[in-house]
XYZ file of C-alpha atoms in Angstrom:
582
model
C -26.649 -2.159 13.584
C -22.915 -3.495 14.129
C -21.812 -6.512 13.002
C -20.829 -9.428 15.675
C -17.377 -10.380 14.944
C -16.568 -13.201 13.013
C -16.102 -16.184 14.197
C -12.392 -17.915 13.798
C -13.911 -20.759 12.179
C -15.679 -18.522 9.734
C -12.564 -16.500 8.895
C -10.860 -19.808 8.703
C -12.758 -20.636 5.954
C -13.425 -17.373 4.222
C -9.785 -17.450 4.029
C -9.175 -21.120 2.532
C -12.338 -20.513 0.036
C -10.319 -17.297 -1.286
C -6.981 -19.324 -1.939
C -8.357 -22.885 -2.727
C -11.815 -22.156 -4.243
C -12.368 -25.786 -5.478
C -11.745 -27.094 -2.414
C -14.187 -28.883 0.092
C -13.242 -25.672 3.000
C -14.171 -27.517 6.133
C -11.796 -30.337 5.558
C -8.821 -28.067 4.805
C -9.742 -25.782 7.982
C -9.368 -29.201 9.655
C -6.020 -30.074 8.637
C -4.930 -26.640 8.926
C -5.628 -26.340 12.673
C -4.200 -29.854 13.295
C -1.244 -28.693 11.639
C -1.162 -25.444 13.444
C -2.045 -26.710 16.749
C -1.240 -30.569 16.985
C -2.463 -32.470 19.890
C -0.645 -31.623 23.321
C -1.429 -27.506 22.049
C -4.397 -25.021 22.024
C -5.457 -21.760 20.528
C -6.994 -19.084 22.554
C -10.828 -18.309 22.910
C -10.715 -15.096 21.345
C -8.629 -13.551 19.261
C -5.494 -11.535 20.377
C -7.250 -7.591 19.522
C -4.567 -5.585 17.478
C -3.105 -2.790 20.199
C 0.122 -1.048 20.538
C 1.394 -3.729 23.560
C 3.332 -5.984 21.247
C 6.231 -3.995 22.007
C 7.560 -0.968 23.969
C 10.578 2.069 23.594
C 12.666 -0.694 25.191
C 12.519 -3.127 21.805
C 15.582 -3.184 19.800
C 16.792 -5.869 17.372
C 19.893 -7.469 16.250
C 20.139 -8.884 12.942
C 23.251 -11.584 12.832
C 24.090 -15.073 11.284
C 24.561 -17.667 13.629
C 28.299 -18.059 12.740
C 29.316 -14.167 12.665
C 31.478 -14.737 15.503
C 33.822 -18.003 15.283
C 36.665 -19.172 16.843
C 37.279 -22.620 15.627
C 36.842 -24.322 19.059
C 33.409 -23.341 20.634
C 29.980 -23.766 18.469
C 28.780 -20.367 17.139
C 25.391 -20.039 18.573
C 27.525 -20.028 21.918
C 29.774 -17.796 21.317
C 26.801 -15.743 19.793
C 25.223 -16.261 23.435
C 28.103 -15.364 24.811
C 28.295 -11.922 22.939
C 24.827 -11.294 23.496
C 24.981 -11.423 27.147
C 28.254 -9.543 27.494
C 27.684 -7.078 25.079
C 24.039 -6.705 24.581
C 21.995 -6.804 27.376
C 20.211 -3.648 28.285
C 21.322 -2.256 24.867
C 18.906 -4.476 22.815
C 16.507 -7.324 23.565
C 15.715 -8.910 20.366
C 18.198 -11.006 18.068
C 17.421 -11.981 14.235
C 19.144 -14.912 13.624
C 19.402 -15.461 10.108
C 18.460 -19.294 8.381
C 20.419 -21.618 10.970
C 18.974 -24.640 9.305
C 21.556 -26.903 6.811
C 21.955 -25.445 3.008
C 23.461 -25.253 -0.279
C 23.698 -21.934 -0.801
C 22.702 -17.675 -0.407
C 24.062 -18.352 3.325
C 21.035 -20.226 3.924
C 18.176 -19.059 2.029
C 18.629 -22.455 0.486
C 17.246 -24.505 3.303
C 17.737 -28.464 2.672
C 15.971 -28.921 5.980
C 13.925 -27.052 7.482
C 13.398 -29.220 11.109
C 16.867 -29.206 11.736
C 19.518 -26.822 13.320
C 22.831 -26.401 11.048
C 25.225 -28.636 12.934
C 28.297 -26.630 12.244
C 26.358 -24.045 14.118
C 25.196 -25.796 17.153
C 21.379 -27.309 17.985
C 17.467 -26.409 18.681
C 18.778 -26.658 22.665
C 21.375 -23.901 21.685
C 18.581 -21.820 19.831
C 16.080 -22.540 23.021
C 19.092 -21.005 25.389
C 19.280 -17.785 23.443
C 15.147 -17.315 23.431
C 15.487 -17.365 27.434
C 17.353 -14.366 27.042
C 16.728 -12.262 24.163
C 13.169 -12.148 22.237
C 13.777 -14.306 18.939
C 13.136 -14.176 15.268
C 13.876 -16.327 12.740
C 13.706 -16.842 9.186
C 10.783 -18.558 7.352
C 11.735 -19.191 4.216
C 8.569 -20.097 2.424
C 9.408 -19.170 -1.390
C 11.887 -21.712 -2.186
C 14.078 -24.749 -0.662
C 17.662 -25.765 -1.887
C 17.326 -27.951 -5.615
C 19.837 -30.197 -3.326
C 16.940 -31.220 -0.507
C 14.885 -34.035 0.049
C 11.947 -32.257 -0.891
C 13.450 -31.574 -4.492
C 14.943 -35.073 -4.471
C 11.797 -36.648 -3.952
C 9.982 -34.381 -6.944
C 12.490 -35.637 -9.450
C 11.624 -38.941 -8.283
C 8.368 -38.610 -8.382
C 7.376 -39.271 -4.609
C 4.269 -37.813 -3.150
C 3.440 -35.460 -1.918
C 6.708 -33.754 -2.955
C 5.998 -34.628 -6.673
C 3.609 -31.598 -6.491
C 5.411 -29.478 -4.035
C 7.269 -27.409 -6.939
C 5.722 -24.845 -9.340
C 6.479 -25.810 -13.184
C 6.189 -23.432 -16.173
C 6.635 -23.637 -19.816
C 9.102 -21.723 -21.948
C 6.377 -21.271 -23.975
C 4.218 -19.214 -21.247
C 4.190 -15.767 -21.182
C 6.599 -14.760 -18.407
C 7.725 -11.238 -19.860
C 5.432 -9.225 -16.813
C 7.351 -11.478 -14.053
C 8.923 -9.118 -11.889
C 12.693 -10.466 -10.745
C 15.612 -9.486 -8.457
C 18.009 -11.547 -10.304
C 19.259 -11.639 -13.840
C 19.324 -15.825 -13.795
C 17.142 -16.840 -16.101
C 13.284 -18.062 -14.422
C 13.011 -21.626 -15.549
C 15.638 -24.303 -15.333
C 14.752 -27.814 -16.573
C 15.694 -30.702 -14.770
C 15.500 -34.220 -15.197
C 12.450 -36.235 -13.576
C 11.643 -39.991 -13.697
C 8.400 -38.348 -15.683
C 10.416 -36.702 -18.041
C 12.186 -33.101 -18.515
C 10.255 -30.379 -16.355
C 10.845 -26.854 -16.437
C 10.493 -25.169 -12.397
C 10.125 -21.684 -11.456
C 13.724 -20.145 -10.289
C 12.261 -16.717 -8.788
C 16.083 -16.215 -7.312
C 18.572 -18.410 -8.300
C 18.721 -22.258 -9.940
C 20.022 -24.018 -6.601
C 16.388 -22.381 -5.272
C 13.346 -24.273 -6.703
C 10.208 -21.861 -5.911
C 7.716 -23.792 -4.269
C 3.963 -24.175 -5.537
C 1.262 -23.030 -3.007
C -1.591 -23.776 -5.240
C -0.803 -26.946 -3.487
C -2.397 -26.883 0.181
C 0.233 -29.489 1.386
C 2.802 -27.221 1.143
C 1.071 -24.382 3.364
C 0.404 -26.988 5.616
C 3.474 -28.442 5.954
C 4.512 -24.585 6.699
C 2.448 -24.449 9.186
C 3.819 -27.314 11.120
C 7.136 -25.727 10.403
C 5.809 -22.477 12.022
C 4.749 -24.759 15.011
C 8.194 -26.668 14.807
C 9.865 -22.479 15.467
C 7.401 -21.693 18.058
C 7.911 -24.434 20.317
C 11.646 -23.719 20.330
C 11.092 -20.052 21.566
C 11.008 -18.235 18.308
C 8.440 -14.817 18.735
C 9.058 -13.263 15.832
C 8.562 -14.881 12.135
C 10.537 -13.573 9.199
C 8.251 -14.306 6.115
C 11.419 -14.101 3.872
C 10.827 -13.558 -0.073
C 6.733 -13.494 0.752
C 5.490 -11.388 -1.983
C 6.489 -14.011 -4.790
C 4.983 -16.870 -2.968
C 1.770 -16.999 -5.564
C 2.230 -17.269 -9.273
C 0.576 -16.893 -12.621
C 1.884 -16.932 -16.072
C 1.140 -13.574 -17.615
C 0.867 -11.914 -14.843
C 3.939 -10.228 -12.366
C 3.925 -12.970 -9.980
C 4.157 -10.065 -7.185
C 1.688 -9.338 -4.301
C -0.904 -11.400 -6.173
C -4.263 -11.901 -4.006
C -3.657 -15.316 -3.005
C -0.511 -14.319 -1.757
C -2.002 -11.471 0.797
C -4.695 -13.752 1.586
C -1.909 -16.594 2.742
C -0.371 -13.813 4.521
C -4.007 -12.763 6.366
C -4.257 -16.797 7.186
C -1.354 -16.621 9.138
C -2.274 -13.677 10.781
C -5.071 -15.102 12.199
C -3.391 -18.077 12.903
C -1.029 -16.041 15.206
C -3.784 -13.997 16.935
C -5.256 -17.049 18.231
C -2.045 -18.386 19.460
C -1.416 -18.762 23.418
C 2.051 -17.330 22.804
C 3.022 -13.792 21.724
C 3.544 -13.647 17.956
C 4.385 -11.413 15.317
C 4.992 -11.825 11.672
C 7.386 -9.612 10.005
C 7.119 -9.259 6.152
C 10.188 -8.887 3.912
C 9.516 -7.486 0.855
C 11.961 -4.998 -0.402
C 10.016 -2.696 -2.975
C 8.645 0.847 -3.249
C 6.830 2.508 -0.406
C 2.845 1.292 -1.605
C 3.401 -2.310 -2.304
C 5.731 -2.605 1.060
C 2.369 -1.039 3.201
C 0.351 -3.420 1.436
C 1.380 -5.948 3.875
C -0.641 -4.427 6.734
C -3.147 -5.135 4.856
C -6.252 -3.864 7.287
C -4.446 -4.559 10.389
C -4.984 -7.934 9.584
C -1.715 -9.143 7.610
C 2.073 -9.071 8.653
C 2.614 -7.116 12.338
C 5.449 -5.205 10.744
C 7.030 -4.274 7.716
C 10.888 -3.563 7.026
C 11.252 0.327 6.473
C 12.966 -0.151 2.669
C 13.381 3.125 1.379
C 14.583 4.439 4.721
C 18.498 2.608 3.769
C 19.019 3.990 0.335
C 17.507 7.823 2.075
C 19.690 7.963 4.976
C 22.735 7.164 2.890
C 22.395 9.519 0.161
C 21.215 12.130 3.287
C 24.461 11.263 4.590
C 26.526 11.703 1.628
C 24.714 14.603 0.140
C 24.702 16.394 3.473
C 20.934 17.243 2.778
C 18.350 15.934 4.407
C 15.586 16.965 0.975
C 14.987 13.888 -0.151
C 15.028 11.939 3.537
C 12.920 14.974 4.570
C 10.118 14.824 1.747
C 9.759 11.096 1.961
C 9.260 10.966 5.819
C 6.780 13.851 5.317
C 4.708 11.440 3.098
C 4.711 8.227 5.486
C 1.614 7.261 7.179
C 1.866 6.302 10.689
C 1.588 3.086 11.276
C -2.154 1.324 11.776
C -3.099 0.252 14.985
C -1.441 -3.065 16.149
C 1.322 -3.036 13.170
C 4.828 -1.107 13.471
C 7.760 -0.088 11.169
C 11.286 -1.846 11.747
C 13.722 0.681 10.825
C 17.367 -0.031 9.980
C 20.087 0.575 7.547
C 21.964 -1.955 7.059
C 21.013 -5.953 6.906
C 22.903 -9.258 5.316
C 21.803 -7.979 1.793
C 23.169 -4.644 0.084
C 21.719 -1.272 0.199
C 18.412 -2.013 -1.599
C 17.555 0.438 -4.424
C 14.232 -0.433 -5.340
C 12.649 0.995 -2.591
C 14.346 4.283 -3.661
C 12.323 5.022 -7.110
C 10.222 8.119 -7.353
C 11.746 9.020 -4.252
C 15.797 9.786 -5.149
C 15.764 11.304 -8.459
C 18.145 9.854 -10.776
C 20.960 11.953 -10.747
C 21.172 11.266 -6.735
C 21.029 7.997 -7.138
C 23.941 7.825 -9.453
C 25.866 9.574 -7.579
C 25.105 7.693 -4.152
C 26.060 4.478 -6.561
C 29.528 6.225 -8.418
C 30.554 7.362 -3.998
C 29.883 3.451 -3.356
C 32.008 2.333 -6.190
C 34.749 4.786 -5.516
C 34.638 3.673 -1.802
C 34.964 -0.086 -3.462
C 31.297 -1.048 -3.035
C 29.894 -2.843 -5.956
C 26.659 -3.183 -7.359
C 24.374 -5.762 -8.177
C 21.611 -6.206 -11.151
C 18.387 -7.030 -11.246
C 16.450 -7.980 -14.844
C 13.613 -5.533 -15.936
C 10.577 -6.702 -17.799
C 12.308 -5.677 -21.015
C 15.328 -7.701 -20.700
C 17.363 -4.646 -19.626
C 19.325 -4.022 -16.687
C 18.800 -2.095 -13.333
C 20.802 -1.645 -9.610
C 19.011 -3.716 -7.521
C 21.149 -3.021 -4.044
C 24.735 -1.578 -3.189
C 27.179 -4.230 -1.621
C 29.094 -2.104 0.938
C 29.165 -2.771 4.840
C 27.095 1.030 5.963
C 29.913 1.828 8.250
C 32.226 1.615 5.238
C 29.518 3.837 3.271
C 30.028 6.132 5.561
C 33.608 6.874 5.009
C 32.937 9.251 2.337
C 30.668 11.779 0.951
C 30.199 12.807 -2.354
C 32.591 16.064 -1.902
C 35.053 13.105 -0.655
C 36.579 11.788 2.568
C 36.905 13.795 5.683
C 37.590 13.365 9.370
C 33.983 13.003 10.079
C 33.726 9.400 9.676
C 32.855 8.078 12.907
C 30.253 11.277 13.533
C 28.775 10.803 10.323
C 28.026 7.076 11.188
C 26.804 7.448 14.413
C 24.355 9.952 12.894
C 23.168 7.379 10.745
C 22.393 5.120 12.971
C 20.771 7.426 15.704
C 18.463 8.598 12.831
C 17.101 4.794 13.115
C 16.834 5.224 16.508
C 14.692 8.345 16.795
C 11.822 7.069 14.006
C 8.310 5.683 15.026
C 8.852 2.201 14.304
C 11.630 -0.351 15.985
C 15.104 0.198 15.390
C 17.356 -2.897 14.108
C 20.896 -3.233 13.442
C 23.017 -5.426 11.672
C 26.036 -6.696 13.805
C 28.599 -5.716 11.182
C 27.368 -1.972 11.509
C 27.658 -2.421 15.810
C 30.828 -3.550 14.959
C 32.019 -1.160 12.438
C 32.740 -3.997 10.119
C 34.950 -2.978 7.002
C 34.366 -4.290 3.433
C 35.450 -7.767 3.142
C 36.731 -7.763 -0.110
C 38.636 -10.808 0.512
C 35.014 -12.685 0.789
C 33.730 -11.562 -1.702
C 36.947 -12.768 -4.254
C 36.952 -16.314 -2.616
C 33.178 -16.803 -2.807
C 32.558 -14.843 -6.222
C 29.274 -13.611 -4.664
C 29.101 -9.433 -4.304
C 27.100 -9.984 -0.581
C 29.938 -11.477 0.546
C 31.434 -8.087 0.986
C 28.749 -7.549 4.145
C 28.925 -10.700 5.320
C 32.695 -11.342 7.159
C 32.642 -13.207 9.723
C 34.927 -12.260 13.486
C 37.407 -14.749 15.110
C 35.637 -13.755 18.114
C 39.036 -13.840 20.479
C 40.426 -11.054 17.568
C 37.345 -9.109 18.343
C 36.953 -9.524 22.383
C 40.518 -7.742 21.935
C 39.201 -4.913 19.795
C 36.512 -4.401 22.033
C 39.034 -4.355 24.978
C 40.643 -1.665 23.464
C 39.145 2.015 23.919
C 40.665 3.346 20.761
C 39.515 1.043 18.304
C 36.805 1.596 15.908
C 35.155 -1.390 16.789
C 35.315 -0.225 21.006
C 34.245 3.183 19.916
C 31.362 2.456 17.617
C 29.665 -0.096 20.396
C 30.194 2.251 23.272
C 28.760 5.009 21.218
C 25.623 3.154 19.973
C 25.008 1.506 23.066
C 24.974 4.004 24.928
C 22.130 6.037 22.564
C 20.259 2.618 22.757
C 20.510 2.253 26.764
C 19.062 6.382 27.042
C 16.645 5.673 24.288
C 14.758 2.747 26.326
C 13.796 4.515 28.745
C 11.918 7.218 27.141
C 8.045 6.295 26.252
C 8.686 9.410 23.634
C 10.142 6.670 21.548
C 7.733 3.953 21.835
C 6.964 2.432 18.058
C 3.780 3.602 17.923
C 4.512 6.914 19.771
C 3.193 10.338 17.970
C 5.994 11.624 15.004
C 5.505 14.534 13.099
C 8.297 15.472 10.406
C 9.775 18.902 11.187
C 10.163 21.321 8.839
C 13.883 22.931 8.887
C 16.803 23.399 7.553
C 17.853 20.841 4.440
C 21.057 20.043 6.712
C 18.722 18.990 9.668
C 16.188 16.152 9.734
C 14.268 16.699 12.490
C 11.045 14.510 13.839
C 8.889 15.465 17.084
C 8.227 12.584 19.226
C 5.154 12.262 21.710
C 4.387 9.823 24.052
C 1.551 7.897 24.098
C -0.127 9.647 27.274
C 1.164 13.131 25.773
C 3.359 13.293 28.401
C 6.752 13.204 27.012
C 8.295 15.143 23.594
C 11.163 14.677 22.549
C 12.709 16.628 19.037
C 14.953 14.085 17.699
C 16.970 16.857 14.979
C 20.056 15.098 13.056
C 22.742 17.279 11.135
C 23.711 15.734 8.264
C 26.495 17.690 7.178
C 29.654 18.642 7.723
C 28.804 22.523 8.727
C 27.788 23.782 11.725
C 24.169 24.540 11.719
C 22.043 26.973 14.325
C 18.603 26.704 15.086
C 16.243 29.069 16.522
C 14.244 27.709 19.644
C 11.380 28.917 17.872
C 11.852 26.571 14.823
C 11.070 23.442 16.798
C 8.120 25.237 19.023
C 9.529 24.353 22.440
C 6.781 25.380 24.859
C 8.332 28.530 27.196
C 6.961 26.605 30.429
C 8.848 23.807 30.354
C 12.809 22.759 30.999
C 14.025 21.258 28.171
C 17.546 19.203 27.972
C 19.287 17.518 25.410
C 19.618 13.899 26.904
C 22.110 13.066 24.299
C 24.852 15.961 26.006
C 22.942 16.639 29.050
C 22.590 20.016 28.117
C 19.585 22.803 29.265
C 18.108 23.989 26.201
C 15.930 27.414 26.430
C 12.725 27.951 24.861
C 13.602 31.563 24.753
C 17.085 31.543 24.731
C 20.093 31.897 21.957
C 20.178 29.706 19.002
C 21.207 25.864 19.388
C 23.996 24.940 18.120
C 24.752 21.835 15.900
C 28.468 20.880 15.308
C 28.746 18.305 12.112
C 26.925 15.306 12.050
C 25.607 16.282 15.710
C 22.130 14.373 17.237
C 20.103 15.982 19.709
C 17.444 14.795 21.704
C 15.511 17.684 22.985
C 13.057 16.419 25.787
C 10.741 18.258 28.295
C 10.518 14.949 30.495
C 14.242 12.994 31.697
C 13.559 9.464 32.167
């Protein structure tokens, strides 16, 4: 006999008893609903049922800081605005707006406020303004605040709550398992009016890690998820999530607790009148990134890691093997949860994701092509005290200006291929202004602010680059037009809805080819991607067009026969094969 359903109350407190076992459950569910939903709000009756309506072929994102374009006179979340609706609409609809709250450092992801707008940005009204337009995410950045806060300030001076609001260690624990993405050492000790304390530094020592074990600080996350939602945020960024929970002796990665905070919010968000999903960041290999759909009942989507380091070594290789084999090995995604593909983001090239997928050789020489294109490299600290690449700090479009036989005249093709890859996936595409742009290396950054992500993260005089854009022959007018205009055809096809059907064709190692379905069945599409710098043919036959039905290329708006002569694939060439033009 089947189960009812639970109730939300029971989940509730299934949930709390997993994380806080010692606590009295039906108090804490109290306080976390009046945190969640404080009086003047309600939940819904039943819970929102996981489905593929979340989102459509038409979702794109943008992922941007709020001062990426500046002029000196106007605040940046206008002239952001301002792109956005001159630029953007009815390419994309979503925008990612990195941490726009006041910090000390990591370009925000050392928040000293978290209920404020930076002012050198603009204000919540100017964040409100942009959520008319565009569907918004922001960041929540839940691991750690800045060591120059109030929160922090308060723990040194011993005021509650914040006096427990920080996880502390001893040098004497055993921390030699804790998995890190930084070579800084884990503990600093600081000064307290109750003596010298040692706190957990999971990133860097002007970023205390917070200490969940304490329920005040979910709930006071909670009411900072509330403060986001009633400002038009839809989309949650749960930055740095799978080091939110830890033990001494143990990784301190994707512990139980930390999935189970994870599911809390879930629920949370399927009971909520408006539309929300929860994105998880967590940039490791393929198994412990999927973790975080948990059973449909965790984050909504997960960022497509390995898919970066892949297309860029597909790109310079000019085989699509490795790309090819670990596509082929990707489960679609469950039932109410979705992929977000990209490339390129405000951190490097992240190389994690990329073990037991690139062999080593590949990946060395992917890294050696970086540093010859003047990319650098940055180190993360392995369990053993050694050394490893933990991303490559290169804009993509600047990765793309060579391969590993050298540089050619295939630049611009080559990253347009790229990026239409990210388009064709199951999953929603996103893309990093800087790569819309075609950004160069900021070198000059990256010397003034001694920080290697500085290289990816320049920001426009936004006059300087209205008169770029103006200008047909620049990179910067060519790239836009170009990827717009893939991103304006590939909205209107339900073949490339995020949870439409994709199976990984099996071709040439200069091709990556997928097969698209709509969800009814009645649209295909065969999204095929040469990622070299020969020309490649292709046999009708290969990619089992069906002999009844016309089939064009909407990219060229060219017939292509079932039974006719080979197709043709200059360098670097995208096709989109479809039996249905929509």
């Amino acid at each position: 006999m089947t189960q009812p359903p639970m109730s939300f109350s029971l989940k509730l407190s299934e949930l709390l008893g997993s994380i806080y076992p010692e606590l009295d459950t039906d108090i804490l569910a109290s306080q976390v609903i009046n945190a969640f939903w404080p009086e003047g709000t309600h939940r819904r009756k039943r819970s929102r049922v996981p489905g593929n309506k979340l989102w459509s072929e038409q979702d794109a994102v943008l992922i941007t800081y709020g001062n990426s374009l500046v002029d000196g006179a106007h605040k940046p979340l206008d002239l952001l605005h301002d792109f956005l609706l001159s630029h953007m609409k009815g390419v994309l609809n979503g925008v990612h707006i990195l941490p726009f709250f006041p910090f000390t450092s990591d370009d925000g992801f050392a928040v000293t406020d978290y209920r404020a707008v930076n002012p050198q940005l603009g204000d919540w009204a100017d964040i409100r303004r942009i959520s008319e337009d565009f569907h918004l995410m922001s960041d929540l950045v839940l691991n750690h605040v800045s060591s120059q806060g109030s929160w922090f300030n308060a723990y040194r001076q011993g005021q509650p709550p914040y006096d427990r609001f920080f996880f502390e260690a001893s040098p004497q624990d055993d921390l030699s398992a804790v998995v890190r993405p930084r070579t800084t050492p884990l503990l600093q000790e600081v000064e307290t009016v109750n003596g010298p304390r040692h706190v957990w530094c999971t990133f860097s020592h002007d970023q205390i890690d917070l200490d969940f074990r304490n329920p005040e600080v979910l709930l006071e996350f909670l009411r900072i998820i509330r403060l986001h939602i009633d400002n038009g945020v839809r989309t949650l960024r749960l930055d740095a999530v799978a080091f939110l929970w830890k033990e001494p002796g143990t990784p301190s990665i994707h512990l139980p607790q930390t999935h189970a905070i994870v599911r809390l919010m879930r629920l949370l968000c399927d009971f909520t009148t408006e539309t929300i999903v929860l994105l998880t960041e967590t940039n490791v290999p393929k198994a412990e990134n999927l973790s975080y759909f948990g059973n449909r009942n965790e984050s909504h989507a997960v960022y497509n890691f390995p898919l970066p380091p892949l297309v860029l070594h597909a790109m310079m290789s000019g085989s699509a093997k490795y790309l090819h084999r670990w596509q082929s090995g990707m489960p679609p995604a469950q039932l109410g949860c979705a992929y977000l593909n990209f490339t390129a983001s405000h951190d490097g090239i992240g190389m994690r994701p990329a073990e037991g997928v690139l062999p080593e050789e590949e990946k060395a020489k992917v890294i050696d092509t970086v540093y010859e294109l003047g990319g650098l490299v940055s180190m993360r600290t392995l369990p053993d005290g050694g050394h490893a690449p933990y991303e490559l700090n290169t804009t993509f479009f600047e990765a793309m200006r060579r391969t590993f036989k050298g540089e050619d005249a295939h630049h611009f093709a080559r990253f347009i291929c790229s990026q239409t890859i990210v388009m064709s996936m199951e999953g929603i595409p996103a893309f990093y202004i800087h790569s819309l742009l075609a950004t160069p290396n900021d070198h000059e950054q990256v010397e003034q602010r001694g920080m290697n992500r500085a290289i990816n993260r320049h920001r426009w005089d936004y006059p300087t680059l209205l008169g770029l854009l103006e200008d047909p022959a620049s990179m910067q007018s060519r790239v836009l037009s170009a990827l717009s205009a893939r991103l304006r055809v590939r909205g209107h096809q339900p073949a490339f809805h995020p949870n439409a059907t994709q199976f990984t064709l099996s071709l040439d190692d200069r091709l990556f080819g997928l097969w698209r379905q709509s969800l009814d069945r009645d649209q295909s599409i065969f999204a095929l991607h040469n990622v070299s710098d020969e020309m490649v043919l292709v046999p009708p036959s290969a990619i089992n067009l069906i002999d009844d039905d016309d089939w064009v290329d909407i990219l060229s708006g060219e017939p292509i026969s079932a039974v006719g002569p080979e197709i043709p694939f200059a360098p670097y060439q995208c096709r989109w094969i479809t039996n249905r033009i929509c």
